PDB file of C-alpha atoms in Angstrom:
ATOM      1  CA  LEU A1006      24.856  -8.649   3.267  1.00  0.00           C
ATOM      2  CA  PRO A1007      27.971  -8.690   1.119  1.00  0.00           C
ATOM      3  CA  ARG A1008      29.031 -11.771   2.136  1.00  0.00           C
ATOM      4  CA  ALA A1009      25.722 -13.487   1.196  1.00  0.00           C
ATOM      5  CA  GLU A1010      25.390 -11.736  -1.593  1.00  0.00           C
ATOM      6  CA  ALA A1011      28.603 -13.179  -2.805  1.00  0.00           C
ATOM      7  CA  TRP A1012      28.207 -16.659  -1.694  1.00  0.00           C
ATOM      8  CA  GLY A1013      24.102 -16.366  -3.344  1.00  0.00           C
ATOM      9  CA  ALA A1014      25.785 -15.490  -6.767  1.00  0.00           C
ATOM     10  CA  HIS A1015      28.349 -18.383  -6.481  1.00  0.00           C
ATOM     11  CA  LEU A1016      25.557 -20.487  -5.909  1.00  0.00           C
ATOM     12  CA  GLU A1017      23.513 -19.420  -8.623  1.00  0.00           C
ATOM     13  CA  GLN A1018      26.316 -19.665 -11.125  1.00  0.00           C
ATOM     14  CA  GLY A1019      27.162 -23.403 -10.088  1.00  0.00           C
ATOM     15  CA  THR A1020      31.018 -22.025  -8.863  1.00  0.00           C
ATOM     16  CA  LEU A1021      30.142 -23.176  -5.234  1.00  0.00           C
ATOM     17  CA  GLU A1022      29.356 -25.845  -3.284  1.00  0.00           C
ATOM     18  CA  PRO A1023      28.682 -24.657   0.512  1.00  0.00           C
ATOM     19  CA  TRP A1024      29.428 -27.380   2.873  1.00  0.00           C
ATOM     20  CA  GLY A1025      29.803 -27.166   7.004  1.00  0.00           C
ATOM     21  CA  GLN A1026      29.470 -24.014   8.611  1.00  0.00           C
ATOM     22  CA  GLU A1027      29.742 -22.080   5.748  1.00  0.00           C
ATOM     23  CA  ALA A1028      26.568 -23.830   4.290  1.00  0.00           C
ATOM     24  CA  GLN A1029      24.807 -23.312   7.648  1.00  0.00           C
ATOM     25  CA  TRP A1030      25.510 -19.763   7.699  1.00  0.00           C
ATOM     26  CA  LEU A1031      24.351 -19.253   4.513  1.00  0.00           C
ATOM     27  CA  GLY A1032      20.940 -21.077   4.799  1.00  0.00           C
ATOM     28  CA  ASN A1033      20.581 -18.691   8.227  1.00  0.00           C
ATOM     29  CA  MET A1034      21.484 -15.823   5.958  1.00  0.00           C
ATOM     30  CA  SER A1035      19.189 -16.524   3.184  1.00  0.00           C
ATOM     31  CA  ARG A1036      16.099 -17.144   5.773  1.00  0.00           C
ATOM     32  CA  PHE A1037      16.739 -13.991   7.232  1.00  0.00           C
ATOM     33  CA  GLN A1038      16.672 -12.172   3.987  1.00  0.00           C
ATOM     34  CA  ALA A1039      13.410 -13.983   2.898  1.00  0.00           C
ATOM     35  CA  SER A1040      11.683 -12.945   6.199  1.00  0.00           C
ATOM     36  CA  SER A1041      12.675  -9.282   5.984  1.00  0.00           C
ATOM     37  CA  LEU A1042      11.243  -9.119   2.572  1.00  0.00           C
ATOM     38  CA  GLN A1043       7.562  -7.280   2.787  1.00  0.00           C
ATOM     39  CA  ARG A1044       5.212  -5.632   0.104  1.00  0.00           C
ATOM     40  CA  ARG A1045       5.400  -1.849   1.372  1.00  0.00           C
ATOM     41  CA  LEU A1046       3.099   1.087   0.123  1.00  0.00           C
ATOM     42  CA  PRO A1047       5.134   3.443  -2.011  1.00  0.00           C
ATOM     43  CA  GLN A1048       7.115   6.332  -0.676  1.00  0.00           C
ATOM     44  CA  SER A1049       7.425   7.393  -4.153  1.00  0.00           C
ATOM     45  CA  ILE A1050       4.789   7.643  -6.934  1.00  0.00           C
ATOM     46  CA  ILE A1051       5.695   8.736 -10.441  1.00  0.00           C
ATOM     47  CA  ILE A1052       2.309  10.262 -11.198  1.00  0.00           C
ATOM     48  CA  GLY A1053       3.171  11.279 -15.131  1.00  0.00           C
ATOM     49  CA  VAL A1054       2.942  12.628 -17.490  1.00  0.00           C
ATOM     50  CA  ARG A1055       1.403   9.938 -20.249  1.00  0.00           C
ATOM     51  CA  LYS A1056       3.858   9.431 -22.886  1.00  0.00           C
ATOM     52  CA  GLY A1057       6.417  11.536 -21.125  1.00  0.00           C
ATOM     53  CA  GLY A1058       9.170   9.154 -20.601  1.00  0.00           C
ATOM     54  CA  THR A1059       7.537   7.333 -17.388  1.00  0.00           C
ATOM     55  CA  ARG A1060       8.332   3.892 -18.201  1.00  0.00           C
ATOM     56  CA  ALA A1061      11.861   5.084 -19.002  1.00  0.00           C
ATOM     57  CA  LEU A1062      12.626   6.716 -15.784  1.00  0.00           C
ATOM     58  CA  LEU A1063      11.292   4.001 -13.543  1.00  0.00           C
ATOM     59  CA  GLU A1064      13.240   1.028 -15.423  1.00  0.00           C
ATOM     60  CA  MET A1065      16.091   3.491 -15.017  1.00  0.00           C
ATOM     61  CA  LEU A1066      15.418   3.900 -11.134  1.00  0.00           C
ATOM     62  CA  ALA A1067      15.034   0.080 -10.892  1.00  0.00           C
ATOM     63  CA  LEU A1068      18.456  -0.236 -12.008  1.00  0.00           C
ATOM     64  CA  HIS A1069      19.417   1.288  -7.706  1.00  0.00           C
ATOM     65  CA  PRO A1070      19.898  -1.225  -5.259  1.00  0.00           C
ATOM     66  CA  GLN A1071      17.807   1.087  -2.527  1.00  0.00           C
ATOM     67  CA  VAL A1072      14.768   0.906  -5.184  1.00  0.00           C
ATOM     68  CA  ALA A1073      12.094  -1.659  -5.443  1.00  0.00           C
ATOM     69  CA  ALA A1074      10.250  -0.703  -8.566  1.00  0.00           C
ATOM     70  CA  ALA A1075       6.455  -1.863  -9.497  1.00  0.00           C
ATOM     71  CA  ARG A1076       6.553  -3.300 -12.737  1.00  0.00           C
ATOM     72  CA  SER A1077       2.584  -2.588 -13.663  1.00  0.00           C
ATOM     73  CA  GLU A1078       0.722   0.188 -13.484  1.00  0.00           C
ATOM     74  CA  VAL A1079      -1.706  -0.030 -10.482  1.00  0.00           C
ATOM     75  CA  HIS A1080      -4.181   2.981 -11.294  1.00  0.00           C
ATOM     76  CA  PHE A1081      -5.084   2.672  -7.696  1.00  0.00           C
ATOM     77  CA  PHE A1082      -5.837   6.460  -7.024  1.00  0.00           C
ATOM     78  CA  ASN A1083      -7.761   7.414 -10.559  1.00  0.00           C
ATOM     79  CA  ARG A1084      -9.806   4.211 -11.028  1.00  0.00           C
ATOM     80  CA  GLU A1085     -13.024   3.865  -8.539  1.00  0.00           C
ATOM     81  CA  GLU A1086     -13.130   0.206  -8.885  1.00  0.00           C
ATOM     82  CA  ASN A1087      -9.227  -0.189  -7.515  1.00  0.00           C
ATOM     83  CA  TYR A1088      -9.910   2.693  -4.997  1.00  0.00           C
ATOM     84  CA  ARG A1089     -12.814   0.844  -3.211  1.00  0.00           C
ATOM     85  CA  ARG A1090     -10.224  -2.105  -2.721  1.00  0.00           C
ATOM     86  CA  GLY A1091      -8.812  -0.133  -0.184  1.00  0.00           C
ATOM     87  CA  LEU A1092      -5.237   0.362   0.880  1.00  0.00           C
ATOM     88  CA  GLY A1093      -4.574  -3.667   1.593  1.00  0.00           C
ATOM     89  CA  TRP A1094      -5.192  -4.348  -1.865  1.00  0.00           C
ATOM     90  CA  TYR A1095      -3.014  -1.652  -3.339  1.00  0.00           C
ATOM     91  CA  ARG A1096       0.168  -2.950  -1.077  1.00  0.00           C
ATOM     92  CA  GLN A1097      -0.465  -6.241  -2.821  1.00  0.00           C
ATOM     93  CA  GLN A1098       0.210  -4.532  -6.119  1.00  0.00           C
ATOM     94  CA  MET A1099       3.685  -3.646  -4.585  1.00  0.00           C
ATOM     95  CA  PRO A1100       6.731  -5.902  -5.091  1.00  0.00           C
ATOM     96  CA  LEU A1101       8.680  -7.563  -2.446  1.00  0.00           C
ATOM     97  CA  SER A1102      11.412  -4.901  -0.867  1.00  0.00           C
ATOM     98  CA  ARG A1103      13.871  -4.960   2.076  1.00  0.00           C
ATOM     99  CA  PRO A1104      14.088  -2.780   4.895  1.00  0.00           C
ATOM    100  CA  GLY A1105      15.422   0.728   3.737  1.00  0.00           C
ATOM    101  CA  GLN A1106      14.293   0.157  -0.060  1.00  0.00           C
ATOM    102  CA  LEU A1107      12.132   2.744  -1.370  1.00  0.00           C
ATOM    103  CA  THR A1108       9.044   1.532  -2.924  1.00  0.00           C
ATOM    104  CA  VAL A1109       8.015   3.353  -6.361  1.00  0.00           C
ATOM    105  CA  GLU A1110       5.155   3.074  -8.549  1.00  0.00           C
ATOM    106  CA  LYS A1111       4.167   4.585 -11.538  1.00  0.00           C
ATOM    107  CA  THR A1112       0.867   5.432 -13.011  1.00  0.00           C
ATOM    108  CA  PRO A1113       0.787   8.129 -15.166  1.00  0.00           C
ATOM    109  CA  GLY A1114      -3.034   8.793 -15.025  1.00  0.00           C
ATOM    110  CA  TYR A1115      -2.490  10.116 -11.820  1.00  0.00           C
ATOM    111  CA  PHE A1116      -1.393  13.340 -13.152  1.00  0.00           C
ATOM    112  CA  SER A1117      -4.350  14.426 -14.842  1.00  0.00           C
ATOM    113  CA  SER A1118      -6.932  12.473 -12.260  1.00  0.00           C
ATOM    114  CA  PRO A1119      -8.828  15.429 -10.145  1.00  0.00           C
ATOM    115  CA  ARG A1120      -9.403  13.040  -7.325  1.00  0.00           C
ATOM    116  CA  ALA A1121      -5.535  11.642  -7.217  1.00  0.00           C
ATOM    117  CA  PRO A1122      -4.022  14.314  -5.479  1.00  0.00           C
ATOM    118  CA  ASN A1123      -6.220  14.458  -2.095  1.00  0.00           C
ATOM    119  CA  ARG A1124      -6.062  10.760  -1.943  1.00  0.00           C
ATOM    120  CA  VAL A1125      -2.552  10.077  -2.398  1.00  0.00           C
ATOM    121  CA  ARG A1126      -2.108  12.785   0.358  1.00  0.00           C
ATOM    122  CA  ALA A1127      -4.737  11.278   2.528  1.00  0.00           C
ATOM    123  CA  MET A1128      -2.213   8.014   2.512  1.00  0.00           C
ATOM    124  CA  ALA A1129       0.801   9.633   2.900  1.00  0.00           C
ATOM    125  CA  PRO A1130       1.576  13.418   3.180  1.00  0.00           C
ATOM    126  CA  ALA A1131       5.252  12.950   2.939  1.00  0.00           C
ATOM    127  CA  MET A1132       4.791  11.407  -0.350  1.00  0.00           C
ATOM    128  CA  ARG A1133       7.935  12.109  -2.856  1.00  0.00           C
ATOM    129  CA  LEU A1134       6.195  12.693  -6.272  1.00  0.00           C
ATOM    130  CA  LEU A1135       8.004  12.785  -9.602  1.00  0.00           C
ATOM    131  CA  LEU A1136       6.662  14.379 -12.592  1.00  0.00           C
ATOM    132  CA  ILE A1137       8.129  13.622 -15.734  1.00  0.00           C
ATOM    133  CA  VAL A1138       7.170  16.131 -18.826  1.00  0.00           C
ATOM    134  CA  ARG A1139       7.906  16.921 -22.635  1.00  0.00           C
ATOM    135  CA  ASP A1140       6.730  19.332 -25.198  1.00  0.00           C
ATOM    136  CA  PRO A1141       2.944  18.914 -25.011  1.00  0.00           C
ATOM    137  CA  VAL A1142       2.485  19.121 -28.899  1.00  0.00           C
ATOM    138  CA  GLU A1143       5.303  16.033 -28.742  1.00  0.00           C
ATOM    139  CA  ARG A1144       3.316  14.457 -25.829  1.00  0.00           C
ATOM    140  CA  LEU A1145       0.079  14.770 -27.591  1.00  0.00           C
ATOM    141  CA  VAL A1146       1.463  13.182 -31.176  1.00  0.00           C
ATOM    142  CA  SER A1147       2.823  10.505 -29.300  1.00  0.00           C
ATOM    143  CA  ASP A1148      -0.358   9.547 -27.387  1.00  0.00           C
ATOM    144  CA  TYR A1149      -2.237   9.428 -30.717  1.00  0.00           C
ATOM    145  CA  THR A1150       0.779   7.214 -31.951  1.00  0.00           C
ATOM    146  CA  GLN A1151       0.520   4.898 -29.633  1.00  0.00           C
ATOM    147  CA  ILE A1152      -3.487   4.561 -30.015  1.00  0.00           C
ATOM    148  CA  LEU A1153      -3.505   4.487 -33.461  1.00  0.00           C
ATOM    149  CA  HIS A1154      -0.898   1.661 -33.786  1.00  0.00           C
ATOM    150  CA  ASN A1155      -2.790  -0.258 -31.037  1.00  0.00           C
ATOM    151  CA  ARG A1156      -6.109   0.258 -33.226  1.00  0.00           C
ATOM    152  CA  GLN A1157      -4.098  -1.376 -36.108  1.00  0.00           C
ATOM    153  CA  ALA A1158      -2.413  -3.923 -34.539  1.00  0.00           C
ATOM    154  CA  ARG A1159      -6.467  -5.177 -33.843  1.00  0.00           C
ATOM    155  CA  HIS A1160      -7.315  -4.550 -37.610  1.00  0.00           C
ATOM    156  CA  LYS A1161      -9.345  -1.360 -36.376  1.00  0.00           C
ATOM    157  CA  PRO A1162      -9.744   1.849 -38.092  1.00  0.00           C
ATOM    158  CA  TYR A1163      -8.719   5.027 -36.181  1.00  0.00           C
ATOM    159  CA  PRO A1164      -8.971   8.582 -37.905  1.00  0.00           C
ATOM    160  CA  PRO A1165      -6.310  10.878 -38.733  1.00  0.00           C
ATOM    161  CA  LEU A1166      -5.171  13.020 -36.108  1.00  0.00           C
ATOM    162  CA  GLU A1167      -6.405  16.017 -37.871  1.00  0.00           C
ATOM    163  CA  ARG A1168     -10.143  14.628 -37.959  1.00  0.00           C
ATOM    164  CA  LEU A1169      -9.957  14.297 -34.323  1.00  0.00           C
ATOM    165  CA  LEU A1170      -8.847  17.466 -33.093  1.00  0.00           C
ATOM    166  CA  LEU A1171     -10.000  20.020 -36.227  1.00  0.00           C
ATOM    167  CA  ARG A1172     -13.854  21.179 -36.094  1.00  0.00           C
ATOM    168  CA  GLY A1173     -13.962  22.800 -39.468  1.00  0.00           C
ATOM    169  CA  ASP A1174     -14.339  26.837 -38.743  1.00  0.00           C
ATOM    170  CA  ARG A1175     -14.488  26.323 -35.088  1.00  0.00           C
ATOM    171  CA  GLY A1176     -10.593  25.523 -34.645  1.00  0.00           C
ATOM    172  CA  LEU A1177      -9.337  23.289 -32.173  1.00  0.00           C
ATOM    173  CA  ASP A1178     -11.564  20.911 -30.250  1.00  0.00           C
ATOM    174  CA  THR A1179      -9.794  21.964 -26.882  1.00  0.00           C
ATOM    175  CA  HIS A1180     -11.774  19.269 -25.164  1.00  0.00           C
ATOM    176  CA  HIS A1181     -10.287  16.152 -26.782  1.00  0.00           C
ATOM    177  CA  LYS A1182      -8.739  14.020 -23.878  1.00  0.00           C
ATOM    178  CA  ALA A1183      -5.461  14.076 -25.898  1.00  0.00           C
ATOM    179  CA  ILE A1184      -4.962  18.229 -25.905  1.00  0.00           C
ATOM    180  CA  GLN A1185      -6.450  18.394 -22.125  1.00  0.00           C
ATOM    181  CA  ARG A1186      -3.593  15.712 -20.680  1.00  0.00           C
ATOM    182  CA  SER A1187      -1.370  18.316 -21.940  1.00  0.00           C
ATOM    183  CA  LEU A1188      -2.361  21.183 -19.874  1.00  0.00           C
ATOM    184  CA  TYR A1189       0.275  20.580 -17.403  1.00  0.00           C
ATOM    185  CA  ALA A1190      -0.452  23.963 -15.503  1.00  0.00           C
ATOM    186  CA  LEU A1191      -3.932  22.844 -14.800  1.00  0.00           C
ATOM    187  CA  HIS A1192      -3.294  19.916 -13.657  1.00  0.00           C
ATOM    188  CA  LEU A1193      -0.204  20.437 -11.657  1.00  0.00           C
ATOM    189  CA  ALA A1194      -2.478  23.243  -9.517  1.00  0.00           C
ATOM    190  CA  HIS A1195      -4.628  20.258  -8.467  1.00  0.00           C
ATOM    191  CA  TRP A1196      -1.364  18.866  -6.904  1.00  0.00           C
ATOM    192  CA  LEU A1197       0.084  21.902  -5.790  1.00  0.00           C
ATOM    193  CA  ALA A1198      -2.986  22.591  -3.652  1.00  0.00           C
ATOM    194  CA  ALA A1199      -2.514  18.809  -1.806  1.00  0.00           C
ATOM    195  CA  PHE A1200       1.639  18.764  -1.731  1.00  0.00           C
ATOM    196  CA  PRO A1201       4.040  21.830  -1.154  1.00  0.00           C
ATOM    197  CA  PRO A1202       6.468  22.270  -4.024  1.00  0.00           C
ATOM    198  CA  ALA A1203       9.034  20.506  -2.348  1.00  0.00           C
ATOM    199  CA  HIS A1204       7.388  17.247  -2.576  1.00  0.00           C
ATOM    200  CA  ILE A1205       7.293  17.346  -6.469  1.00  0.00           C
ATOM    201  CA  HIS A1206      10.101  16.841  -8.715  1.00  0.00           C
ATOM    202  CA  VAL A1207       9.758  17.728 -12.384  1.00  0.00           C
ATOM    203  CA  VAL A1208      12.021  15.747 -14.547  1.00  0.00           C
ATOM    204  CA  ASP A1209      12.841  16.980 -18.170  1.00  0.00           C
ATOM    205  CA  GLY A1210      11.729  14.274 -20.397  1.00  0.00           C
ATOM    206  CA  GLY A1211      13.798  15.846 -23.303  1.00  0.00           C
ATOM    207  CA  SER A1212      16.755  15.755 -21.140  1.00  0.00           C
ATOM    208  CA  LEU A1213      16.372  12.208 -19.874  1.00  0.00           C
ATOM    209  CA  ILE A1214      16.520  11.301 -23.108  1.00  0.00           C
ATOM    210  CA  ARG A1215      19.601  13.065 -24.642  1.00  0.00           C
ATOM    211  CA  GLU A1216      21.443  13.076 -21.408  1.00  0.00           C
ATOM    212  CA  PRO A1217      19.842  10.418 -18.775  1.00  0.00           C
ATOM    213  CA  LEU A1218      22.690  10.419 -16.254  1.00  0.00           C
ATOM    214  CA  ALA A1219      22.540  13.714 -15.407  1.00  0.00           C
ATOM    215  CA  GLU A1220      19.102  13.836 -15.172  1.00  0.00           C
ATOM    216  CA  LEU A1221      18.986  10.876 -12.824  1.00  0.00           C
ATOM    217  CA  ARG A1222      21.386  12.440 -10.611  1.00  0.00           C
ATOM    218  CA  HIS A1223      18.556  15.167  -9.550  1.00  0.00           C
ATOM    219  CA  VAL A1224      16.359  12.270  -8.972  1.00  0.00           C
ATOM    220  CA  GLU A1225      18.339  10.703  -6.561  1.00  0.00           C
ATOM    221  CA  GLN A1226      19.489  13.386  -4.831  1.00  0.00           C
ATOM    222  CA  PHE A1227      15.262  14.335  -4.614  1.00  0.00           C
ATOM    223  CA  LEU A1228      14.493  10.825  -3.132  1.00  0.00           C
ATOM    224  CA  GLY A1229      17.284  10.839  -0.924  1.00  0.00           C
ATOM    225  CA  LEU A1230      19.431   7.809  -2.415  1.00  0.00           C
ATOM    226  CA  ALA A1231      23.116   7.353  -2.515  1.00  0.00           C
ATOM    227  CA  PRO A1232      24.574   8.238  -5.930  1.00  0.00           C
ATOM    228  CA  TRP A1233      24.849   4.872  -7.677  1.00  0.00           C
ATOM    229  CA  LEU A1234      23.900   4.835 -11.357  1.00  0.00           C
ATOM    230  CA  GLY A1235      26.910   5.641 -13.579  1.00  0.00           C
ATOM    231  CA  PRO A1236      28.003   6.237 -17.270  1.00  0.00           C
ATOM    232  CA  ASN A1237      28.397   2.068 -17.463  1.00  0.00           C
ATOM    233  CA  ASN A1238      24.571   1.663 -16.543  1.00  0.00           C
ATOM    234  CA  PHE A1239      23.850   3.483 -20.259  1.00  0.00           C
ATOM    235  CA  TYR A1240      24.647   2.910 -23.821  1.00  0.00           C
ATOM    236  CA  PHE A1241      23.184   4.552 -27.021  1.00  0.00           C
ATOM    237  CA  ASN A1242      21.517   2.264 -29.432  1.00  0.00           C
ATOM    238  CA  GLN A1243      21.508   3.391 -32.824  1.00  0.00           C
ATOM    239  CA  THR A1244      18.944   1.434 -34.378  1.00  0.00           C
ATOM    240  CA  LYS A1245      16.549   2.859 -31.571  1.00  0.00           C
ATOM    241  CA  GLY A1246      17.453   6.310 -31.192  1.00  0.00           C
ATOM    242  CA  PHE A1247      18.021   6.528 -27.908  1.00  0.00           C
ATOM    243  CA  TYR A1248      19.735   5.350 -24.476  1.00  0.00           C
ATOM    244  CA  CYS A1249      19.230   1.410 -23.453  1.00  0.00           C
ATOM    245  CA  LEU A1250      19.846   0.049 -19.909  1.00  0.00           C
ATOM    246  CA  GLN A1251      23.068  -1.762 -18.698  1.00  0.00           C
ATOM    247  CA  ALA A1252      22.639  -3.767 -15.600  1.00  0.00           C
ATOM    248  CA  GLY A1253      26.377  -5.674 -15.383  1.00  0.00           C
ATOM    249  CA  ALA A1254      26.795  -7.729 -18.404  1.00  0.00           C
ATOM    250  CA  ARG A1255      22.976  -7.452 -19.384  1.00  0.00           C
ATOM    251  CA  PRO A1256      21.989  -5.064 -21.855  1.00  0.00           C
ATOM    252  CA  ARG A1257      18.132  -3.999 -21.677  1.00  0.00           C
ATOM    253  CA  CYS A1258      16.109  -1.519 -23.971  1.00  0.00           C
ATOM    254  CA  LEU A1259      12.648  -0.258 -23.565  1.00  0.00           C
ATOM    255  CA  ASP A1260      10.010  -2.090 -25.665  1.00  0.00           C
ATOM    256  CA  GLU A1261       9.125  -1.393 -29.607  1.00  0.00           C
ATOM    257  CA  SER A1262       6.276   0.731 -28.402  1.00  0.00           C
ATOM    258  CA  LYS A1263       8.517   3.304 -27.018  1.00  0.00           C
ATOM    259  CA  GLY A1264      10.580   5.531 -29.936  1.00  0.00           C
ATOM    260  CA  ARG A1265       8.137   4.480 -32.633  1.00  0.00           C
ATOM    261  CA  PRO A1266       7.953   6.837 -35.376  1.00  0.00           C
ATOM    262  CA  HIS A1267       5.102   9.334 -35.404  1.00  0.00           C
ATOM    263  CA  PRO A1268       3.079   9.584 -38.478  1.00  0.00           C
ATOM    264  CA  PRO A1269       2.891  12.556 -40.688  1.00  0.00           C
ATOM    265  CA  ILE A1270       0.909  15.536 -39.180  1.00  0.00           C
ATOM    266  CA  ALA A1271      -0.386  18.746 -41.198  1.00  0.00           C
ATOM    267  CA  GLU A1272       1.815  21.756 -40.163  1.00  0.00           C
ATOM    268  CA  LEU A1273      -1.194  23.786 -39.939  1.00  0.00           C
ATOM    269  CA  LEU A1274      -2.452  21.669 -36.920  1.00  0.00           C
ATOM    270  CA  LEU A1275       1.015  21.422 -35.176  1.00  0.00           C
ATOM    271  CA  GLU A1276       1.319  25.146 -35.482  1.00  0.00           C
ATOM    272  CA  GLN A1277      -2.214  25.567 -34.274  1.00  0.00           C
ATOM    273  CA  LEU A1278      -1.111  23.282 -31.158  1.00  0.00           C
ATOM    274  CA  CYS A1279       1.936  25.339 -30.343  1.00  0.00           C
ATOM    275  CA  THR A1280      -0.258  28.682 -30.471  1.00  0.00           C
ATOM    276  CA  TYR A1281      -2.932  27.288 -27.878  1.00  0.00           C
ATOM    277  CA  PHE A1282      -0.409  25.358 -25.608  1.00  0.00           C
ATOM    278  CA  SER A1283       1.798  28.486 -25.637  1.00  0.00           C
ATOM    279  CA  ALA A1284      -0.240  30.589 -22.561  1.00  0.00           C
ATOM    280  CA  HIS A1285      -0.647  26.884 -20.760  1.00  0.00           C
ATOM    281  CA  ASN A1286       2.951  26.177 -20.713  1.00  0.00           C
ATOM    282  CA  GLU A1287       4.154  29.897 -19.665  1.00  0.00           C
ATOM    283  CA  ARG A1288       1.501  29.144 -16.428  1.00  0.00           C
ATOM    284  CA  PHE A1289       3.315  26.061 -16.110  1.00  0.00           C
ATOM    285  CA  PHE A1290       6.781  27.492 -16.107  1.00  0.00           C
ATOM    286  CA  SER A1291       5.560  29.702 -13.440  1.00  0.00           C
ATOM    287  CA  LEU A1292       4.503  26.931 -11.386  1.00  0.00           C
ATOM    288  CA  VAL A1293       7.963  24.881 -11.666  1.00  0.00           C
ATOM    289  CA  GLY A1294       9.949  27.710 -11.402  1.00  0.00           C
ATOM    290  CA  ARG A1295      12.171  26.914 -14.603  1.00  0.00           C
ATOM    291  CA  THR A1296      11.492  27.110 -18.678  1.00  0.00           C
ATOM    292  CA  PHE A1297      11.667  24.372 -20.952  1.00  0.00           C
ATOM    293  CA  ASN A1298      12.262  24.742 -24.779  1.00  0.00           C
ATOM    294  CA  TRP A1299       8.980  23.488 -26.301  1.00  0.00           C
ATOM    295  CA  CYS A1300       7.588  24.217 -29.553  1.00  0.00           C
TER     296      CYS A1300
END
């Protein structure tokens, strides 16, 4: 395979004209590689959390030669219209992969879906699950920011976060979706009822931003991947304020929707959110056996 890859690179660059036995060998090798490519059900899923860094994690993993990453969110296990289409349809949403490659998909909507854990387990009891988390208040504000931007891009109004979450003397509207999505302990309990803790790896979203390589080493180990990614795969983009990816000579940053500045939020609301999430965070820390510096 290394020989085929080297010759293939020369052909793509137009620096080599194969002839004779080499041309025949290369043609046979190309046909062999093409015939071994298949769409396979995932062996690992990034299940959440929404606005926690799932796209960054997937893009980083996609640099690994042992990983075949599905580029679009599939929403198979959390949307009835997709789940009814069956596993054959789900498989067709996966990328082509070689034998030995790990197929990974990410849909952050799975984490907060009550039905998703048992559906994933019914398909693959040995599934390796990746859960990336960040400060629940930051996650909530980032979630709101994305919706606000999308509405503004369509010239549609959207109320301030304070109006959405505060109900006068009644305080926080704790049933609001944005708050519910940040109740990590509540949703993780559903996954732990379907999978043993050893099948769920928690990624620190804050650490992934600050020190991506250190966090990815743990992910590689959890997924059974050979250590591959190194310092040369990352560079800090001063304009965006976070690390971007480097694949050979090709730099790649996440799109403009990532790292978008948050609108100003009233300090009173932020304090109320921190207070409300405090007990929920402690339960989450207990479930995963580690703590995070949140709020």
